[in-house]
Structures are given as structure tokens and as C-alpha cells.
PDB file of C-alpha atoms in Angstrom:
ATOM      1  CA  MET P 106    -334.808  38.684 -20.387  1.00 64.00           C
ATOM      2  CA  LEU P 107    -333.721  36.587 -23.393  1.00 76.00           C
ATOM      3  CA  ASP P 108    -331.734  38.620 -26.056  1.00 84.00           C
ATOM      4  CA  PRO P 109    -334.084  38.781 -29.356  1.00 83.00           C
ATOM      5  CA  GLU P 110    -331.816  37.534 -31.819  1.00 90.00           C
ATOM      6  CA  LEU P 111    -331.358  34.485 -30.332  1.00 91.00           C
ATOM      7  CA  PRO P 112    -333.988  32.884 -32.307  1.00 89.00           C
ATOM      8  CA  GLU P 113    -332.616  34.918 -35.723  1.00 91.00           C
ATOM      9  CA  ARG P 114    -328.750  33.319 -34.843  1.00 92.00           C
ATOM     10  CA  ILE P 115    -330.222  29.481 -33.751  1.00 92.00           C
ATOM     11  CA  THR P 116    -332.444  29.836 -37.250  1.00 92.00           C
ATOM     12  CA  ALA P 117    -329.194  30.623 -39.251  1.00 94.00           C
ATOM     13  CA  ARG P 118    -326.977  28.094 -37.409  1.00 93.00           C
ATOM     14  CA  ARG P 119    -329.206  26.016 -37.990  1.00 95.00           C
ATOM     15  CA  ALA P 120    -329.237  26.520 -41.735  1.00 93.00           C
ATOM     16  CA  GLU P 121    -325.742  27.196 -42.293  1.00 94.00           C
ATOM     17  CA  LEU P 122    -325.878  22.570 -40.345  1.00 93.00           C
ATOM     18  CA  ASP P 123    -328.749  22.294 -42.882  1.00 91.00           C
ATOM     19  CA  GLU P 124    -326.240  22.873 -45.536  1.00 90.00           C
ATOM     20  CA  PHE P 125    -322.896  21.129 -44.293  1.00 89.00           C
ATOM     21  CA  GLU P 126    -325.547  18.015 -43.761  1.00 90.00           C
ATOM     22  CA  GLU P 127    -326.350  17.945 -47.583  1.00 90.00           C
ATOM     23  CA  GLN P 128    -322.626  18.525 -48.825  1.00 91.00           C
ATOM     24  CA  PRO P 129    -321.314  15.066 -48.571  1.00 90.00           C
ATOM     25  CA  ALA P 130    -324.546  13.096 -48.980  1.00 89.00           C
ATOM     26  CA  LYS P 131    -324.741  14.999 -52.458  1.00 91.00           C
ATOM     27  CA  GLN P 132    -320.628  14.098 -52.316  1.00 93.00           C
ATOM     28  CA  LEU P 133    -321.660  10.224 -50.906  1.00 93.00           C
ATOM     29  CA  ALA P 134    -324.549  10.347 -54.178  1.00 93.00           C
ATOM     30  CA  GLU P 135    -321.306  11.747 -56.469  1.00 94.00           C
ATOM     31  CA  VAL P 136    -318.914   8.449 -55.404  1.00 95.00           C
ATOM     32  CA  ARG P 137    -322.055   5.660 -55.255  1.00 95.00           C
ATOM     33  CA  ALA P 138    -323.264   7.349 -59.430  1.00 95.00           C
ATOM     34  CA  GLU P 139    -318.674   7.015 -59.671  1.00 95.00           C
ATOM     35  CA  ARG P 140    -318.874   3.407 -58.955  1.00 95.00           C
ATOM     36  CA  ASP P 141    -321.282   1.954 -60.543  1.00 94.00           C
ATOM     37  CA  GLU P 142    -320.101   3.839 -63.998  1.00 95.00           C
ATOM     38  CA  LEU P 143    -316.363   2.000 -63.255  1.00 93.00           C
ATOM     39  CA  ALA P 144    -318.334  -1.322 -62.837  1.00 94.00           C
ATOM     40  CA  VAL P 145    -320.552  -0.984 -66.118  1.00 94.00           C
ATOM     41  CA  ALA P 146    -316.905   0.391 -67.793  1.00 94.00           C
ATOM     42  CA  GLU P 147    -315.856  -3.011 -66.358  1.00 95.00           C
ATOM     43  CA  ARG P 148    -318.334  -5.560 -67.407  1.00 94.00           C
ATOM     44  CA  VAL P 149    -318.202  -3.650 -70.973  1.00 94.00           C
ATOM     45  CA  LEU P 150    -314.743  -4.005 -71.225  1.00 93.00           C
ATOM     46  CA  GLU P 151    -314.659  -8.009 -70.125  1.00 94.00           C
ATOM     47  CA  ARG P 152    -317.337  -8.755 -72.971  1.00 94.00           C
ATOM     48  CA  MET P 153    -314.957  -7.061 -75.233  1.00 93.00           C
ATOM     49  CA  SER P 154    -311.770  -8.735 -74.076  1.00 92.00           C
ATOM     50  CA  GLU P 155    -313.596 -11.925 -74.116  1.00 91.00           C
ATOM     51  CA  GLN P 156    -314.191 -10.856 -77.782  1.00 90.00           C
ATOM     52  CA  ILE P 157    -311.295 -10.049 -78.707  1.00 87.00           C
ATOM     53  CA  ALA P 158    -309.657 -13.010 -77.524  1.00 85.00           C
ATOM     54  CA  ASP P 159    -312.707 -15.209 -79.767  1.00 82.00           C
ATOM     55  CA  GLU P 160    -311.850 -12.980 -82.803  1.00 79.00           C
ATOM     56  CA  ARG P 161    -308.254 -13.360 -82.286  1.00 76.00           C
ATOM     57  CA  ALA P 162    -308.201 -17.426 -81.837  1.00 71.00           C
ATOM     58  CA  SER P 163    -310.632 -18.167 -84.353  1.00 71.00           C
ATOM     59  CA  ALA P 164    -308.512 -15.930 -87.048  1.00 65.00           C
ATOM     60  CA  MET P 165    -304.982 -18.111 -86.447  1.00 63.00           C
ATOM     61  CA  PRO P 166    -304.259 -19.408 -89.146  1.00 62.00           C
ATOM     62  CA  MET P 167    -304.915 -23.309 -89.425  1.00 65.00           C
ATOM     63  CA  PRO P 168    -302.430 -26.209 -89.398  1.00 69.00           C
ATOM     64  CA  GLY P 169    -302.228 -27.228 -93.699  1.00 74.00           C
ATOM     65  CA  GLN P 170    -301.512 -30.908 -94.665  1.00 74.00           C
ATOM     66  CA  VAL P 171    -297.543 -31.381 -95.825  1.00 74.00           C
ATOM     67  CA  GLY P 172    -296.038 -34.753 -96.592  1.00 78.00           C
ATOM     68  CA  GLY P 173    -299.217 -36.087 -94.228  1.00 78.00           C
ATOM     69  CA  GLN P 174    -297.799 -34.588 -91.381  1.00 77.00           C
ATOM     70  CA  ALA P 175    -299.865 -31.525 -90.127  1.00 76.00           C
ATOM     71  CA  VAL P 176    -298.085 -28.523 -89.846  1.00 71.00           C
ATOM     72  CA  MET P 177    -298.550 -25.030 -89.401  1.00 66.00           C
ATOM     73  CA  LEU P 178    -297.691 -23.011 -93.293  1.00 62.00           C
ATOM     74  CA  ILE P 179    -297.373 -19.871 -91.918  1.00 59.00           C
ATOM     75  CA  PRO P 180    -297.088 -19.818 -88.223  1.00 57.00           C
ATOM     76  CA  HIS P 181    -299.225 -16.619 -86.401  1.00 63.00           C
ATOM     77  CA  ARG P 182    -297.283 -13.033 -85.527  1.00 64.00           C
ATOM     78  CA  THR P 183    -297.062 -11.750 -82.134  1.00 70.00           C
ATOM     79  CA  PRO P 184    -294.348  -9.879 -80.701  1.00 71.00           C
ATOM     80  CA  ASP P 185    -293.227 -11.749 -78.499  1.00 73.00           C
ATOM     81  CA  VAL P 186    -292.898 -15.216 -80.170  1.00 71.00           C
ATOM     82  CA  GLU P 187    -289.376 -16.767 -79.523  1.00 77.00           C
ATOM     83  CA  GLU P 188    -286.924 -17.550 -82.627  1.00 77.00           C
ATOM     84  CA  ALA P 189    -286.588 -20.850 -81.027  1.00 78.00           C
ATOM     85  CA  ALA P 190    -290.806 -21.298 -81.522  1.00 74.00           C
ATOM     86  CA  LEU P 191    -290.436 -20.993 -84.741  1.00 76.00           C
ATOM     87  CA  PRO P 192    -290.519 -24.678 -86.230  1.00 74.00           C
ATOM     88  CA  PRO P 193    -286.965 -25.601 -87.756  1.00 79.00           C
ATOM     89  CA  ASP P 194    -286.948 -25.017 -91.519  1.00 78.00           C
ATOM     90  CA  TYR P 195    -287.936 -21.658 -89.373  1.00 78.00           C
ATOM     91  CA  GLN P 196    -285.534 -21.344 -87.814  1.00 81.00           C
ATOM     92  CA  ARG P 197    -282.823 -21.982 -90.762  1.00 82.00           C
ATOM     93  CA  ILE P 198    -284.330 -18.976 -92.710  1.00 79.00           C
ATOM     94  CA  LEU P 199    -283.131 -16.892 -90.024  1.00 79.00           C
ATOM     95  CA  ALA P 200    -279.874 -18.158 -89.675  1.00 82.00           C
ATOM     96  CA  VAL P 201    -279.058 -18.002 -93.017  1.00 79.00           C
ATOM     97  CA  VAL P 202    -280.943 -14.367 -93.680  1.00 77.00           C
ATOM     98  CA  ARG P 203    -278.557 -13.389 -90.416  1.00 79.00           C
ATOM     99  CA  GLN P 204    -275.690 -15.053 -92.004  1.00 78.00           C
ATOM    100  CA  ALA P 205    -276.260 -13.206 -95.398  1.00 76.00           C
ATOM    101  CA  ALA P 206    -276.621  -9.725 -93.613  1.00 73.00           C
ATOM    102  CA  ARG P 207    -273.212 -10.241 -92.189  1.00 77.00           C
ATOM    103  CA  ALA P 208    -271.148 -11.026 -95.070  1.00 73.00           C
ATOM    104  CA  GLY P 209    -273.032  -8.238 -96.465  1.00 71.00           C
ATOM    105  CA  ARG P 210    -274.648 -10.340 -98.471  1.00 66.00           C
ATOM    106  CA  ARG P 211    -277.899  -9.500 -99.786  1.00 61.00           C
ATOM    107  CA  PRO P 212    -279.207 -10.823-103.179  1.00 51.00           C
ATOM    108  CA  ALA P 213    -278.358 -14.219-102.398  1.00 57.00           C
ATOM    109  CA  VAL P 214    -280.532 -14.352 -98.929  1.00 54.00           C
ATOM    110  CA  LEU P 215    -283.721 -15.854-100.311  1.00 59.00           C
ATOM    111  CA  VAL P 216    -282.611 -18.131-102.871  1.00 59.00           C
ATOM    112  CA  ARG P 217    -279.656 -19.568 -99.720  1.00 57.00           C
ATOM    113  CA  ALA P 218    -283.160 -19.802 -97.579  1.00 56.00           C
ATOM    114  CA  ALA P 219    -284.837 -21.947 -99.534  1.00 57.00           C
ATOM    115  CA  ALA P 220    -281.992 -24.422-100.165  1.00 61.00           C
ATOM    116  CA  ALA P 221    -281.433 -24.440 -97.084  1.00 57.00           C
ATOM    117  CA  VAL P 222    -284.974 -25.396 -95.459  1.00 56.00           C
ATOM    118  CA  ARG P 223    -284.546 -28.132 -99.015  1.00 57.00           C
ATOM    119  CA  ALA P 224    -281.723 -29.641 -97.323  1.00 58.00           C
ATOM    120  CA  GLY P 225    -282.801 -29.716 -93.812  1.00 52.00           C
TER     121      GLY P 225
END
């Protein structure tokens, strides 16, 4: 004769296995939902980056005319601009300012810089 507890044990084990089966399914659903959210976030980030780049490009100063020549009146500032990338006049101004700072002079810096640029 069979043990009378055997059907109960089988039913209990089946319930346990059903519960174990649900856990990975829930985890998989959570993983897929998070992956979908990340995909949306990536698309939003791409759009915003493009929008910011467009705004920055339109905010850049336009070249002016000096002596019939197109020149950038005020160069666009970025943190990584090398001094060599600046127009020669600006490079000369920086050299005069550096020289004055080393000599400990300050009041005449702008006058000297302006004269240096004019002398070109």
C-alpha cells in the first residue's frame, strides 16, 4: 500500500516548483522592462545632444568685416582652446599680458597690449 502522505508531498513539491518557476519569469520581465527604459533613455540623450549641439552652433559668433576681410571679432570660447588656435593679434595680447605679469606690472597692460596689436 502507498504512503498516504505521498500525494500531499507531491502536491507540495509541485507548488514549490511552480513558485521557483515564477521567480525567473518575474526577473526576466524586470530585466526586459529595464532594458526598454534604457533604450528610451539613450534615444532621449541622443536627441538632446543633437539639440544642444545645434544650439551651440547657432550661438557661435559670426565673422565680422575688418578692412574688407572676414575676421572673428570675438573667438568662441571653449575650455580646450590652445593659444596657437587664437588669431595672431590675440596671441600678441596674451604675450604682452604674460610679460607684464612677470615684471609685476599691471596698470599699463591694456595700453601696451593695444599698442602691440596696432603695431602688428
